[in-house]
Amino acid sequence: MLPHRKLPIIFVTNDDGIHAPGLKKLTAIMREYGHVVVVAPDKPQSGTGHSITMNTPLRLDKIASEEGYDAYSCNGTPVDCVKLGFKIVLKGHPDILVSGINHGSNASVNIIYSGTMAAVLEGSMSNVPSIGFSFNNFSHDSDLAVCDITIRNIVKDVLENGIPEGVCLNVNIPDVQESKLKGIKVCRQAGGTWQEDFDERIDPGGRKYFWLKGLFVKIGHGPDTDVWALENNYVSVVPVHFDLTAEKVIPVLKKRLGNVE
Amino acid sequence: MLPHRKLPIIFVTNDDGIHAPGLKKLTAIMREYGHVVVVAPDKPQSGTGHSITMNTPLRLDKIASEEGYDAYSCNGTPVDCVKLGFKIVLKGHPDILVSGINHGSNASVNIIYSGTMAAVLEGSMSNVPSIGFSFNNFSHDSDLAVCDITIRNIVKDVLENGIPEGVCLNVNIPDVQESKLKGIKVCRQAGGTWQEDFDERIDPGGRKYFWLKGLFVKIGHGPDTDVWALENNYVSVVPVHFDLTAEKVIPVLKKRLGNVE
């Protein structure tokens, strides 16, 4: 199934689904660098976070196979796609995992809700160098051309130098013309929050229902953050890990809650 | 609806669903400390991570109301429950959020997949002091009595002293008799990974389907970690935040990818 093992095996997924323009763009670019295997959700899975499917069976359908390229759609989440892709399709690990191009920013706390970035974290948990690419425009009709140069530069670097173990990259690309792009800025995740909000409606039977909506509120967004970088026409690159320990608070809590060393 | 605003308002949720024994236990304990408002999923939502529901309408059904206690079931994820609970039920923020008691450990990387802990992170993103309680036994029939003393001690401390902003607590309780419980150990998230694995079956129509299963593999589990604490009969308390930045890698990447200061 994967005859070109001499070429890098490149795993591609996303959370906007198998038909999203961002996935097609990313796939086209990645085919320049190796044998591409796409396993992506059969429908939009934005906001599914690190969800996995345990209560319903998963399906995997081959939808394309040609020289240097295989594609599968899956009825699960982005993390399911990574797990099924590695275990069932590749029967092993790829040389690199890329996820996206996400339609919409995954800067700041958006990473917590993002299926695109969950797939990336899942890849890095298997020690696969993994990168998420997101474009700061939610429209599926937006022009993604400005992403090309960034994706090529970062993928070439990672194929050559790898990423330190347990770390992956959250790359966000501003929606500007290429001539206005100021370059890459390595930075940290900005503070921020989504204020909860709902659209309250009544169904034909008279029962209330709610649509989730929300408003992103910036909190910390100094010049060392991804939100600042995007707002100032830089590509933001945040190295990300899956250790959520708030180290600084450990001594405080030890005093309060008691602790046996 | 919430007449006892002089009492602390205590928000309770989980990911095992509104009927789980762990939720009932936690609710009963919390009623000693204030007015309890439960908003919990109407069905099990384990492994849903930080998923939010954007493509289907959400429902909220009142299922109980008595002195000092209101309960609602919701067709969404644990994070949906927090958002709906704050915005629609409380029309504001509670004094404390507790989630659980989860049936099964959320130590190490399990936090990434956990709906119980996602609800806790969501609470802390609104600056509500938030605590997740998990019991190291997956069975809904297990005896949760050993959890009582830990929950009381930690809740009393947090109601009195709060939690530093942007931080929440991941508390895991070992499945031992109270006489063998060695106390609370404040620690860090252990390394670990779930090896992807699937049970492959054929449906009556001849099509393949897959059930996700998996094997947890410990990686880093020294005496400063939650996995070690649990294995040695301590309650583990890990302070957790939602900043995933891998700080140590920033200088390495700056050299490689270029950076404008």
mmCIF file with all atom_site columns, C-alpha atoms in Angstrom, chain A residues 5-155:
data_model
loop_
_atom_site.group_PDB
_atom_site.id
_atom_site.type_symbol
_atom_site.label_atom_id
_atom_site.label_alt_id
_atom_site.label_comp_id
_atom_site.label_asym_id
_atom_site.label_entity_id
_atom_site.label_seq_id
_atom_site.pdbx_PDB_ins_code
_atom_site.Cartn_x
_atom_site.Cartn_y
_atom_site.Cartn_z
_atom_site.occupancy
_atom_site.B_iso_or_equiv
_atom_site.pdbx_formal_charge
_atom_site.auth_seq_id
_atom_site.auth_comp_id
_atom_site.auth_asym_id
_atom_site.auth_atom_id
_atom_site.pdbx_PDB_model_num
ATOM 1   C CA . ARG A 1 5   ? 9.034   3.919  2.080  1.00 0.00 ? 5   ARG A CA 1
ATOM 2   C CA . LYS A 1 6   ? 12.255  5.563  0.865  1.00 0.00 ? 6   LYS A CA 1
ATOM 3   C CA . LEU A 1 7   ? 10.298  8.808  0.648  1.00 0.00 ? 7   LEU A CA 1
ATOM 4   C CA . PRO A 1 8   ? 9.071   10.396 3.875  1.00 0.00 ? 8   PRO A CA 1
ATOM 5   C CA . ILE A 1 9   ? 5.612   9.176  4.870  1.00 0.00 ? 9   ILE A CA 1
ATOM 6   C CA . ILE A 1 10  ? 3.513   12.258 5.529  1.00 0.00 ? 10  ILE A CA 1
ATOM 7   C CA . PHE A 1 11  ? 0.277   11.969 7.491  1.00 0.00 ? 11  PHE A CA 1
ATOM 8   C CA . VAL A 1 12  ? -2.319  14.685 6.842  1.00 0.00 ? 12  VAL A CA 1
ATOM 9   C CA . THR A 1 13  ? -5.507  15.359 8.784  1.00 0.00 ? 13  THR A CA 1
ATOM 10  C CA . ASN A 1 14  ? -7.699  18.268 9.948  1.00 0.00 ? 14  ASN A CA 1
ATOM 11  C CA . ASP A 1 15  ? -10.929 19.075 11.794 1.00 0.00 ? 15  ASP A CA 1
ATOM 12  C CA . ASP A 1 16  ? -12.832 20.910 9.047  1.00 0.00 ? 16  ASP A CA 1
ATOM 13  C CA . GLY A 1 17  ? -13.374 17.578 7.265  1.00 0.00 ? 17  GLY A CA 1
ATOM 14  C CA . ILE A 1 18  ? -12.179 15.717 4.192  1.00 0.00 ? 18  ILE A CA 1
ATOM 15  C CA . HIS A 1 19  ? -13.767 18.203 1.746  1.00 0.00 ? 19  HIS A CA 1
ATOM 16  C CA . ALA A 1 20  ? -12.299 21.405 3.241  1.00 0.00 ? 20  ALA A CA 1
ATOM 17  C CA . PRO A 1 21  ? -10.212 23.595 0.909  1.00 0.00 ? 21  PRO A CA 1
ATOM 18  C CA . GLY A 1 22  ? -7.534  23.912 3.620  1.00 0.00 ? 22  GLY A CA 1
ATOM 19  C CA . LEU A 1 23  ? -6.965  20.151 3.624  1.00 0.00 ? 23  LEU A CA 1
ATOM 20  C CA . LYS A 1 24  ? -6.715  20.037 -0.174 1.00 0.00 ? 24  LYS A CA 1
ATOM 21  C CA . LYS A 1 25  ? -4.191  22.885 -0.153 1.00 0.00 ? 25  LYS A CA 1
ATOM 22  C CA . LEU A 1 26  ? -2.063  21.268 2.555  1.00 0.00 ? 26  LEU A CA 1
ATOM 23  C CA . THR A 1 27  ? -2.199  17.893 0.783  1.00 0.00 ? 27  THR A CA 1
ATOM 24  C CA . ALA A 1 28  ? -1.054  19.432 -2.511 1.00 0.00 ? 28  ALA A CA 1
ATOM 25  C CA . ILE A 1 29  ? 1.936   21.100 -0.846 1.00 0.00 ? 29  ILE A CA 1
ATOM 26  C CA . MET A 1 30  ? 2.912   18.007 1.152  1.00 0.00 ? 30  MET A CA 1
ATOM 27  C CA . ARG A 1 31  ? 2.968   15.815 -1.966 1.00 0.00 ? 31  ARG A CA 1
ATOM 28  C CA . GLU A 1 32  ? 6.128   17.710 -2.950 1.00 0.00 ? 32  GLU A CA 1
ATOM 29  C CA . TYR A 1 33  ? 7.888   16.186 0.069  1.00 0.00 ? 33  TYR A CA 1
ATOM 30  C CA . GLY A 1 34  ? 6.882   12.533 0.225  1.00 0.00 ? 34  GLY A CA 1
ATOM 31  C CA . HIS A 1 35  ? 4.141   9.930  0.130  1.00 0.00 ? 35  HIS A CA 1
ATOM 32  C CA . VAL A 1 36  ? 1.005   11.526 1.562  1.00 0.00 ? 36  VAL A CA 1
ATOM 33  C CA . VAL A 1 37  ? -1.588  9.560  3.525  1.00 0.00 ? 37  VAL A CA 1
ATOM 34  C CA . VAL A 1 38  ? -4.728  11.550 4.397  1.00 0.00 ? 38  VAL A CA 1
ATOM 35  C CA . VAL A 1 39  ? -7.106  10.311 7.095  1.00 0.00 ? 39  VAL A CA 1
ATOM 36  C CA . ALA A 1 40  ? -9.645  13.035 7.810  1.00 0.00 ? 40  ALA A CA 1
ATOM 37  C CA . PRO A 1 41  ? -13.145 13.325 9.322  1.00 0.00 ? 41  PRO A CA 1
ATOM 38  C CA . ASP A 1 42  ? -16.083 12.772 6.928  1.00 0.00 ? 42  ASP A CA 1
ATOM 39  C CA . LYS A 1 43  ? -17.787 15.901 8.324  1.00 0.00 ? 43  LYS A CA 1
ATOM 40  C CA . PRO A 1 44  ? -16.761 19.120 10.105 1.00 0.00 ? 44  PRO A CA 1
ATOM 41  C CA . GLN A 1 45  ? -15.363 18.419 13.577 1.00 0.00 ? 45  GLN A CA 1
ATOM 42  C CA . SER A 1 46  ? -14.392 21.912 14.680 1.00 0.00 ? 46  SER A CA 1
ATOM 43  C CA . GLY A 1 47  ? -14.452 22.373 18.411 1.00 0.00 ? 47  GLY A CA 1
ATOM 44  C CA . THR A 1 48  ? -14.209 18.673 19.207 1.00 0.00 ? 48  THR A CA 1
ATOM 45  C CA . GLY A 1 49  ? -11.014 19.196 21.223 1.00 0.00 ? 49  GLY A CA 1
ATOM 46  C CA . HIS A 1 50  ? -9.210  16.003 22.203 1.00 0.00 ? 50  HIS A CA 1
ATOM 47  C CA . SER A 1 51  ? -12.404 13.966 21.931 1.00 0.00 ? 51  SER A CA 1
ATOM 48  C CA . ILE A 1 52  ? -12.191 10.235 21.165 1.00 0.00 ? 52  ILE A CA 1
ATOM 49  C CA . THR A 1 53  ? -15.055 7.951  20.128 1.00 0.00 ? 53  THR A CA 1
ATOM 50  C CA . MET A 1 54  ? -15.718 5.152  22.589 1.00 0.00 ? 54  MET A CA 1
ATOM 51  C CA . ASN A 1 55  ? -19.476 4.550  22.387 1.00 0.00 ? 55  ASN A CA 1
ATOM 52  C CA . THR A 1 56  ? -19.991 4.144  18.621 1.00 0.00 ? 56  THR A CA 1
ATOM 53  C CA . PRO A 1 57  ? -18.103 2.051  16.067 1.00 0.00 ? 57  PRO A CA 1
ATOM 54  C CA . LEU A 1 58  ? -15.629 3.782  13.778 1.00 0.00 ? 58  LEU A CA 1
ATOM 55  C CA . ARG A 1 59  ? -15.611 3.477  9.980  1.00 0.00 ? 59  ARG A CA 1
ATOM 56  C CA . LEU A 1 60  ? -12.745 4.068  7.598  1.00 0.00 ? 60  LEU A CA 1
ATOM 57  C CA . ASP A 1 61  ? -13.428 4.481  3.849  1.00 0.00 ? 61  ASP A CA 1
ATOM 58  C CA . LYS A 1 62  ? -10.746 4.650  1.177  1.00 0.00 ? 62  LYS A CA 1
ATOM 59  C CA . ILE A 1 63  ? -11.627 7.517  -1.135 1.00 0.00 ? 63  ILE A CA 1
ATOM 60  C CA . ALA A 1 64  ? -8.497  7.940  -3.259 1.00 0.00 ? 64  ALA A CA 1
ATOM 61  C CA . SER A 1 65  ? -5.293  6.091  -4.132 1.00 0.00 ? 65  SER A CA 1
ATOM 62  C CA . GLU A 1 66  ? -2.757  7.159  -6.705 1.00 0.00 ? 66  GLU A CA 1
ATOM 63  C CA . GLU A 1 67  ? 1.019   7.526  -7.082 1.00 0.00 ? 67  GLU A CA 1
ATOM 64  C CA . GLY A 1 68  ? 2.316   8.962  -3.815 1.00 0.00 ? 68  GLY A CA 1
ATOM 65  C CA . TYR A 1 69  ? -1.121  9.598  -2.333 1.00 0.00 ? 69  TYR A CA 1
ATOM 66  C CA . ASP A 1 70  ? -3.770  7.677  -0.376 1.00 0.00 ? 70  ASP A CA 1
ATOM 67  C CA . ALA A 1 71  ? -6.845  9.208  1.257  1.00 0.00 ? 71  ALA A CA 1
ATOM 68  C CA . TYR A 1 72  ? -9.393  7.879  3.737  1.00 0.00 ? 72  TYR A CA 1
ATOM 69  C CA . SER A 1 73  ? -12.437 9.433  5.334  1.00 0.00 ? 73  SER A CA 1
ATOM 70  C CA . CYS A 1 74  ? -13.417 8.488  8.874  1.00 0.00 ? 74  CYS A CA 1
ATOM 71  C CA . ASN A 1 75  ? -16.653 9.011  10.825 1.00 0.00 ? 75  ASN A CA 1
ATOM 72  C CA . GLY A 1 76  ? -14.754 9.936  14.002 1.00 0.00 ? 76  GLY A CA 1
ATOM 73  C CA . THR A 1 77  ? -12.922 12.887 15.474 1.00 0.00 ? 77  THR A CA 1
ATOM 74  C CA . PRO A 1 78  ? -9.497  14.187 14.402 1.00 0.00 ? 78  PRO A CA 1
ATOM 75  C CA . VAL A 1 79  ? -7.870  12.228 17.259 1.00 0.00 ? 79  VAL A CA 1
ATOM 76  C CA . ASP A 1 80  ? -9.690  9.074  16.092 1.00 0.00 ? 80  ASP A CA 1
ATOM 77  C CA . CYS A 1 81  ? -8.297  9.752  12.590 1.00 0.00 ? 81  CYS A CA 1
ATOM 78  C CA . VAL A 1 82  ? -4.750  9.848  13.960 1.00 0.00 ? 82  VAL A CA 1
ATOM 79  C CA . LYS A 1 83  ? -5.206  6.667  15.998 1.00 0.00 ? 83  LYS A CA 1
ATOM 80  C CA . LEU A 1 84  ? -6.881  4.741  13.143 1.00 0.00 ? 84  LEU A CA 1
ATOM 81  C CA . GLY A 1 85  ? -4.429  6.157  10.629 1.00 0.00 ? 85  GLY A CA 1
ATOM 82  C CA . PHE A 1 86  ? -1.364  5.049  12.563 1.00 0.00 ? 86  PHE A CA 1
ATOM 83  C CA . LYS A 1 87  ? -2.653  1.647  13.694 1.00 0.00 ? 87  LYS A CA 1
ATOM 84  C CA . ILE A 1 88  ? -4.825  0.467  10.795 1.00 0.00 ? 88  ILE A CA 1
ATOM 85  C CA . VAL A 1 89  ? -3.664  2.376  7.686  1.00 0.00 ? 89  VAL A CA 1
ATOM 86  C CA . LEU A 1 90  ? 0.071   2.877  8.255  1.00 0.00 ? 90  LEU A CA 1
ATOM 87  C CA . LYS A 1 91  ? 0.524   0.023  10.710 1.00 0.00 ? 91  LYS A CA 1
ATOM 88  C CA . GLY A 1 92  ? 3.221   2.232  12.180 1.00 0.00 ? 92  GLY A CA 1
ATOM 89  C CA . HIS A 1 93  ? 4.188   5.864  12.502 1.00 0.00 ? 93  HIS A CA 1
ATOM 90  C CA . PRO A 1 94  ? 4.695   8.427  9.730  1.00 0.00 ? 94  PRO A CA 1
ATOM 91  C CA . ASP A 1 95  ? 7.809   10.593 9.463  1.00 0.00 ? 95  ASP A CA 1
ATOM 92  C CA . ILE A 1 96  ? 5.751   13.703 10.023 1.00 0.00 ? 96  ILE A CA 1
ATOM 93  C CA . LEU A 1 97  ? 2.130   14.660 10.798 1.00 0.00 ? 97  LEU A CA 1
ATOM 94  C CA . VAL A 1 98  ? 0.542   17.882 9.549  1.00 0.00 ? 98  VAL A CA 1
ATOM 95  C CA . SER A 1 99  ? -2.970  19.056 10.382 1.00 0.00 ? 99  SER A CA 1
ATOM 96  C CA . GLY A 1 100 ? -4.983  21.777 8.675  1.00 0.00 ? 100 GLY A CA 1
ATOM 97  C CA . ILE A 1 101 ? -4.897  24.187 7.049  1.00 0.00 ? 101 ILE A CA 1
ATOM 98  C CA . ASN A 1 102 ? -7.500  25.107 9.641  1.00 0.00 ? 102 ASN A CA 1
ATOM 99  C CA . HIS A 1 103 ? -10.090 27.651 8.540  1.00 0.00 ? 103 HIS A CA 1
ATOM 100 C CA . GLY A 1 104 ? -9.744  30.064 11.461 1.00 0.00 ? 104 GLY A CA 1
ATOM 101 C CA . SER A 1 105 ? -7.081  30.927 14.023 1.00 0.00 ? 105 SER A CA 1
ATOM 102 C CA . ASN A 1 106 ? -5.981  28.493 16.701 1.00 0.00 ? 106 ASN A CA 1
ATOM 103 C CA . ALA A 1 107 ? -3.983  31.108 18.589 1.00 0.00 ? 107 ALA A CA 1
ATOM 104 C CA . SER A 1 108 ? -4.395  31.685 22.337 1.00 0.00 ? 108 SER A CA 1
ATOM 105 C CA . VAL A 1 109 ? -6.846  29.400 24.169 1.00 0.00 ? 109 VAL A CA 1
ATOM 106 C CA . ASN A 1 110 ? -8.466  28.316 20.896 1.00 0.00 ? 110 ASN A CA 1
ATOM 107 C CA . ILE A 1 111 ? -5.939  25.490 20.969 1.00 0.00 ? 111 ILE A CA 1
ATOM 108 C CA . ILE A 1 112 ? -7.912  23.914 23.840 1.00 0.00 ? 112 ILE A CA 1
ATOM 109 C CA . TYR A 1 113 ? -11.090 23.558 21.738 1.00 0.00 ? 113 TYR A CA 1
ATOM 110 C CA . SER A 1 114 ? -9.390  22.796 18.424 1.00 0.00 ? 114 SER A CA 1
ATOM 111 C CA . GLY A 1 115 ? -9.698  19.373 16.818 1.00 0.00 ? 115 GLY A CA 1
ATOM 112 C CA . THR A 1 116 ? -6.947  20.363 14.380 1.00 0.00 ? 116 THR A CA 1
ATOM 113 C CA . MET A 1 117 ? -4.489  20.941 17.228 1.00 0.00 ? 117 MET A CA 1
ATOM 114 C CA . ALA A 1 118 ? -5.738  17.876 19.161 1.00 0.00 ? 118 ALA A CA 1
ATOM 115 C CA . ALA A 1 119 ? -4.634  15.735 16.196 1.00 0.00 ? 119 ALA A CA 1
ATOM 116 C CA . VAL A 1 120 ? -1.233  17.434 16.386 1.00 0.00 ? 120 VAL A CA 1
ATOM 117 C CA . LEU A 1 121 ? -0.905  16.796 20.135 1.00 0.00 ? 121 LEU A CA 1
ATOM 118 C CA . GLU A 1 122 ? -1.947  13.171 19.558 1.00 0.00 ? 122 GLU A CA 1
ATOM 119 C CA . GLY A 1 123 ? 0.836   12.801 16.962 1.00 0.00 ? 123 GLY A CA 1
ATOM 120 C CA . SER A 1 124 ? 3.422   14.188 19.349 1.00 0.00 ? 124 SER A CA 1
ATOM 121 C CA . MET A 1 125 ? 2.223   11.787 22.067 1.00 0.00 ? 125 MET A CA 1
ATOM 122 C CA . SER A 1 126 ? 3.436   9.030  19.715 1.00 0.00 ? 126 SER A CA 1
ATOM 123 C CA . ASN A 1 127 ? 6.728   10.903 19.195 1.00 0.00 ? 127 ASN A CA 1
ATOM 124 C CA . VAL A 1 128 ? 5.845   11.846 15.616 1.00 0.00 ? 128 VAL A CA 1
ATOM 125 C CA . PRO A 1 129 ? 7.032   15.380 14.664 1.00 0.00 ? 129 PRO A CA 1
ATOM 126 C CA . SER A 1 130 ? 3.667   17.117 14.322 1.00 0.00 ? 130 SER A CA 1
ATOM 127 C CA . ILE A 1 131 ? 2.602   20.546 13.090 1.00 0.00 ? 131 ILE A CA 1
ATOM 128 C CA . GLY A 1 132 ? -0.764  22.294 12.959 1.00 0.00 ? 132 GLY A CA 1
ATOM 129 C CA . PHE A 1 133 ? -1.323  25.032 10.365 1.00 0.00 ? 133 PHE A CA 1
ATOM 130 C CA . SER A 1 134 ? -4.191  27.495 10.817 1.00 0.00 ? 134 SER A CA 1
ATOM 131 C CA . PHE A 1 135 ? -5.205  30.485 8.702  1.00 0.00 ? 135 PHE A CA 1
ATOM 132 C CA . ASN A 1 136 ? -6.692  33.530 10.396 1.00 0.00 ? 136 ASN A CA 1
ATOM 133 C CA . ASN A 1 137 ? -9.916  33.552 8.333  1.00 0.00 ? 137 ASN A CA 1
ATOM 134 C CA . PHE A 1 138 ? -12.938 31.348 9.001  1.00 0.00 ? 138 PHE A CA 1
ATOM 135 C CA . SER A 1 139 ? -14.304 31.485 5.440  1.00 0.00 ? 139 SER A CA 1
ATOM 136 C CA . HIS A 1 140 ? -13.812 28.367 3.328  1.00 0.00 ? 140 HIS A CA 1
ATOM 137 C CA . ASP A 1 141 ? -13.713 30.699 0.318  1.00 0.00 ? 141 ASP A CA 1
ATOM 138 C CA . SER A 1 142 ? -10.706 32.691 1.521  1.00 0.00 ? 142 SER A CA 1
ATOM 139 C CA . ASP A 1 143 ? -7.506  32.738 -0.545 1.00 0.00 ? 143 ASP A CA 1
ATOM 140 C CA . LEU A 1 144 ? -4.941  30.471 1.139  1.00 0.00 ? 144 LEU A CA 1
ATOM 141 C CA . ALA A 1 145 ? -2.029  31.353 -1.184 1.00 0.00 ? 145 ALA A CA 1
ATOM 142 C CA . VAL A 1 146 ? -0.144  33.259 1.516  1.00 0.00 ? 146 VAL A CA 1
ATOM 143 C CA . CYS A 1 147 ? 0.208   29.990 3.470  1.00 0.00 ? 147 CYS A CA 1
ATOM 144 C CA . ASP A 1 148 ? 2.425   28.274 0.879  1.00 0.00 ? 148 ASP A CA 1
ATOM 145 C CA . ILE A 1 149 ? 5.795   29.763 1.748  1.00 0.00 ? 149 ILE A CA 1
ATOM 146 C CA . THR A 1 150 ? 5.333   29.329 5.510  1.00 0.00 ? 150 THR A CA 1
ATOM 147 C CA . ILE A 1 151 ? 4.265   25.701 5.203  1.00 0.00 ? 151 ILE A CA 1
ATOM 148 C CA . ARG A 1 152 ? 7.191   24.877 2.902  1.00 0.00 ? 152 ARG A CA 1
ATOM 149 C CA . ASN A 1 153 ? 9.773   26.571 5.161  1.00 0.00 ? 153 ASN A CA 1
ATOM 150 C CA . ILE A 1 154 ? 8.558   24.975 8.379  1.00 0.00 ? 154 ILE A CA 1
ATOM 151 C CA . VAL A 1 155 ? 8.020   21.498 6.921  1.00 0.00 ? 155 VAL A CA 1
#
